[in-house]
mmCIF file of C-alpha atoms in Angstrom:
data_model
loop_
_atom_site.group_PDB
_atom_site.id
_atom_site.type_symbol
_atom_site.label_atom_id
_atom_site.label_comp_id
_atom_site.label_asym_id
_atom_site.label_seq_id
_atom_site.Cartn_x
_atom_site.Cartn_y
_atom_site.Cartn_z
ATOM 1 C CA MET A 429 80.911 97.377 80.516
ATOM 2 C CA PRO A 430 80.995 97.682 84.290
ATOM 3 C CA SER A 431 77.627 97.101 85.945
ATOM 4 C CA PRO A 432 76.058 98.503 89.129
ATOM 5 C CA ALA A 433 77.647 95.509 90.904
ATOM 6 C CA SER A 434 81.104 96.698 89.872
ATOM 7 C CA THR A 435 83.719 98.311 92.097
ATOM 8 C CA PRO A 436 86.313 100.656 90.582
ATOM 9 C CA LEU A 437 89.748 99.278 91.508
ATOM 10 C CA ALA A 438 92.007 101.641 89.550
ATOM 11 C CA THR A 439 91.919 104.240 86.779
ATOM 12 C CA LEU A 440 94.940 105.670 85.038
ATOM 13 C CA THR A 441 94.879 108.610 82.632
ATOM 14 C CA LEU A 442 98.267 109.251 81.063
ATOM 15 C CA THR A 443 99.738 112.737 81.421
ATOM 16 C CA SER A 444 102.913 111.569 79.654
ATOM 17 C CA THR A 445 103.587 108.705 77.257
ATOM 18 C CA ASP A 446 104.247 105.234 78.668
ATOM 19 C CA SER A 447 105.228 101.963 76.983
ATOM 20 C CA GLN A 448 103.338 99.709 79.404
ATOM 21 C CA ILE A 449 100.469 99.916 81.860
ATOM 22 C CA ASP A 450 100.524 97.851 85.045
ATOM 23 C CA PHE A 451 97.663 97.047 87.398
ATOM 24 C CA VAL A 452 99.259 95.460 90.476
ATOM 25 C CA ASN A 453 98.075 94.182 93.847
ATOM 26 C CA ILE A 454 94.726 93.140 92.414
ATOM 27 C CA PRO A 455 92.679 91.741 95.319
ATOM 28 C CA ALA A 456 92.743 87.957 95.128
ATOM 29 C CA ASN A 457 89.317 87.472 96.711
ATOM 30 C CA GLY A 458 85.949 89.119 96.720
ATOM 31 C CA TYR A 459 85.297 89.368 92.968
ATOM 32 C CA LYS A 460 83.689 86.931 90.547
ATOM 33 C CA GLY A 461 85.259 88.783 87.630
ATOM 34 C CA LEU A 462 87.401 91.689 86.527
ATOM 35 C CA VAL A 463 86.670 94.162 83.726
ATOM 36 C CA LEU A 464 89.486 96.113 82.081
ATOM 37 C CA VAL A 465 88.511 99.067 79.881
ATOM 38 C CA ALA A 466 91.040 100.744 77.577
ATOM 39 C CA ASP A 467 90.427 103.957 75.637
ATOM 40 C CA CYS A 468 93.798 104.770 74.151
ATOM 41 C CA ALA A 469 95.974 105.955 71.319
ATOM 42 C CA VAL A 470 99.582 105.056 70.525
ATOM 43 C CA THR A 471 102.580 107.097 69.395
ATOM 44 C CA ASN A 472 103.389 104.824 66.439
ATOM 45 C CA ASN A 473 101.851 101.715 64.886
ATOM 46 C CA ALA A 474 101.843 98.859 67.398
ATOM 47 C CA ASP A 475 100.247 95.615 68.517
ATOM 48 C CA MET A 476 98.868 95.625 72.075
ATOM 49 C CA GLY A 477 98.967 92.637 74.394
ATOM 50 C CA ILE A 478 97.976 91.592 77.920
ATOM 51 C CA GLN A 479 100.188 89.567 80.254
ATOM 52 C CA ILE A 480 98.897 88.243 83.572
ATOM 53 C CA ASN A 481 101.092 88.023 86.686
ATOM 54 C CA GLY A 482 104.197 88.732 84.594
ATOM 55 C CA ASP A 483 103.802 85.466 82.670
ATOM 56 C CA ALA A 484 105.671 85.913 79.365
ATOM 57 C CA ALA A 485 105.590 82.231 78.348
ATOM 58 C CA ALA A 486 103.377 80.836 75.574
ATOM 59 C CA ASN A 487 100.462 80.239 77.979
ATOM 60 C CA TYR A 488 97.748 82.207 76.186
ATOM 61 C CA PRO A 489 95.739 80.188 73.632
ATOM 62 C CA GLN A 490 93.252 82.476 71.863
ATOM 63 C CA GLN A 491 90.646 82.552 69.119
ATOM 64 C CA THR A 492 89.905 85.742 67.201
ATOM 65 C CA LEU A 493 87.134 86.960 64.923
ATOM 66 C CA ARG A 494 87.986 90.264 63.247
ATOM 67 C CA GLY A 495 86.213 92.481 60.743
ATOM 68 C CA TYR A 496 87.913 95.059 58.519
ATOM 69 C CA GLU A 497 85.375 97.107 56.567
ATOM 70 C CA THR A 498 84.132 94.374 54.151
ATOM 71 C CA THR A 499 86.556 91.607 55.136
ATOM 72 C CA VAL A 500 86.156 89.135 57.993
ATOM 73 C CA ASN A 501 88.761 86.660 59.193
ATOM 74 C CA ALA A 502 89.225 84.219 62.029
ATOM 75 C CA ALA A 503 92.366 82.828 63.614
ATOM 76 C CA ALA A 504 93.507 80.659 66.493
ATOM 77 C CA ALA A 505 96.989 80.606 68.014
ATOM 78 C CA THR A 506 98.941 80.479 71.270
ATOM 79 C CA TYR A 507 101.211 83.387 72.203
ATOM 80 C CA ASP A 508 103.280 84.837 75.062
ATOM 81 C CA ARG A 509 100.442 87.329 75.711
ATOM 82 C CA ILE A 510 96.815 87.855 74.836
ATOM 83 C CA TYR A 511 96.931 89.996 71.721
ATOM 84 C CA TRP A 512 94.173 92.511 72.322
ATOM 85 C CA ALA A 513 94.942 94.191 69.026
ATOM 86 C CA LEU A 514 96.987 91.918 66.791
ATOM 87 C CA ALA A 515 96.270 94.106 63.787
ATOM 88 C CA SER A 516 98.580 97.034 64.399
ATOM 89 C CA ILE A 517 96.911 100.037 65.969
ATOM 90 C CA SER A 518 97.727 103.080 63.890
ATOM 91 C CA SER A 519 99.163 106.216 65.475
ATOM 92 C CA THR A 520 96.274 108.116 63.863
ATOM 93 C CA SER A 521 93.545 105.927 65.391
ATOM 94 C CA ARG A 522 91.724 105.581 68.706
ATOM 95 C CA PHE A 523 91.413 102.098 70.289
ATOM 96 C CA LEU A 524 88.538 101.126 72.587
ATOM 97 C CA GLY A 525 88.460 97.731 74.259
ATOM 98 C CA ILE A 526 86.756 95.842 77.070
ATOM 99 C CA ALA A 527 88.275 92.663 78.556
ATOM 100 C CA ASN A 528 86.350 90.432 80.984
ATOM 101 C CA PHE A 529 88.397 88.110 83.218
ATOM 102 C CA ALA A 530 86.382 85.255 84.775
ATOM 103 C CA ASP A 531 87.036 83.925 88.289
ATOM 104 C CA PRO A 532 90.280 85.858 88.909
ATOM 105 C CA ALA A 533 90.784 84.448 92.423
ATOM 106 C CA ALA A 534 90.232 80.794 91.491
ATOM 107 C CA THR A 535 93.241 78.538 91.988
ATOM 108 C CA ASP A 536 91.645 75.351 90.648
ATOM 109 C CA LYS A 537 91.310 76.265 86.965
ATOM 110 C CA HIS A 538 92.706 78.240 84.059
ATOM 111 C CA LYS A 539 91.400 81.795 83.576
ATOM 112 C CA THR A 540 89.051 82.664 80.716
ATOM 113 C CA VAL A 541 89.233 86.122 79.146
ATOM 114 C CA LEU A 542 86.654 87.526 76.710
ATOM 115 C CA LEU A 543 87.655 90.644 74.776
ATOM 116 C CA ARG A 544 85.791 93.065 72.523
ATOM 117 C CA SER A 545 87.605 95.874 70.813
ATOM 118 C CA GLY A 546 87.988 98.066 67.807
ATOM 119 C CA TYR A 547 89.507 101.236 66.563
ATOM 120 C CA VAL A 548 88.637 104.061 64.257
ATOM 121 C CA GLY A 549 90.890 106.271 62.214
ATOM 122 C CA GLY A 550 93.988 105.209 60.378
ATOM 123 C CA SER A 551 93.832 103.258 57.141
ATOM 124 C CA THR A 552 92.179 100.047 58.404
ATOM 125 C CA PRO A 553 89.502 100.432 61.121
ATOM 126 C CA PHE A 554 88.488 97.116 62.704
ATOM 127 C CA VAL A 555 86.228 95.428 65.233
ATOM 128 C CA GLU A 556 87.317 92.275 67.011
ATOM 129 C CA ALA A 557 85.938 89.623 69.347
ATOM 130 C CA LYS A 558 88.340 87.257 71.078
ATOM 131 C CA SER A 559 88.253 84.448 73.596
ATOM 132 C CA ALA A 560 91.470 83.613 75.377
ATOM 133 C CA ARG A 561 92.724 81.514 78.247
ATOM 134 C CA TRP A 562 95.574 82.022 80.647
ATOM 135 C CA ALA A 563 96.877 78.480 81.161
ATOM 136 C CA SER A 564 97.601 78.844 84.871
ATOM 137 C CA GLY A 565 95.885 77.865 88.095
ATOM 138 C CA ASN A 566 97.176 80.947 89.914
ATOM 139 C CA ALA A 567 94.949 83.783 91.081
ATOM 140 C CA ILE A 568 95.251 86.965 89.014
ATOM 141 C CA THR A 569 97.211 89.542 91.018
ATOM 142 C CA SER A 570 98.556 91.761 88.217
ATOM 143 C CA ILE A 571 97.699 92.690 84.628
ATOM 144 C CA ARG A 572 100.137 94.359 82.232
ATOM 145 C CA LEU A 573 99.304 96.036 78.926
ATOM 146 C CA ILE A 574 102.293 96.134 76.587
ATOM 147 C CA LEU A 575 102.940 97.422 73.090
ATOM 148 C CA SER A 576 105.103 95.856 70.390
ATOM 149 C CA SER A 577 106.719 99.276 69.862
ATOM 150 C CA GLY A 578 106.259 102.909 70.819
ATOM 151 C CA SER A 579 104.146 104.189 73.681
ATOM 152 C CA PHE A 580 100.606 104.841 74.771
ATOM 153 C CA ALA A 581 99.770 108.470 74.003
ATOM 154 C CA VAL A 582 98.996 111.261 76.474
ATOM 155 C CA GLY A 583 95.297 111.184 77.406
ATOM 156 C CA SER A 584 94.971 107.402 77.097
ATOM 157 C CA GLN A 585 92.776 106.033 79.884
ATOM 158 C CA PHE A 586 92.707 102.569 81.465
ATOM 159 C CA SER A 587 90.254 101.428 84.164
ATOM 160 C CA LEU A 588 89.974 98.185 86.123
ATOM 161 C CA TYR A 589 86.774 97.092 87.888
ATOM 162 C CA GLY A 590 85.979 94.214 90.227
ATOM 163 C CA ILE A 591 82.625 92.476 89.620
ATOM 164 C CA ALA A 592 80.765 91.180 92.679
ATOM 165 C CA GLY A 593 79.739 87.552 92.582
#
């Protein structure tokens, strides 16, 4: 969660549905980290992913630990996005997630992303912890949230914070 050392960079609350959320012109310097908070619903079952700087190549290795009621599973894979919710979010559920991006302005290393999320409602509520990496030495200047299908529902809220270092 954002701390007292955090600076709100952008907040978006949807007044109409939208199939993707873009945070652009993220300041390249001045922050040791970024925190993205999503409190959202979707119009139909969907997976949600994060792409950085428009990179849609398979540059996102990730490890996931997920719990469904009494079942726990773990997985590791590389995708064309960070799957924040690989288990489909149901249109009758509410998703809450926090993603921490380390050293967003660094140009000498890949970017580490730690994600915590879950949703309630629908037929299969879950909680998930994930570590991911964006395999690029570029500074983070934009973050896109995308769905595999459908749209984010009216009232969904997304906030981005810069963390002082």
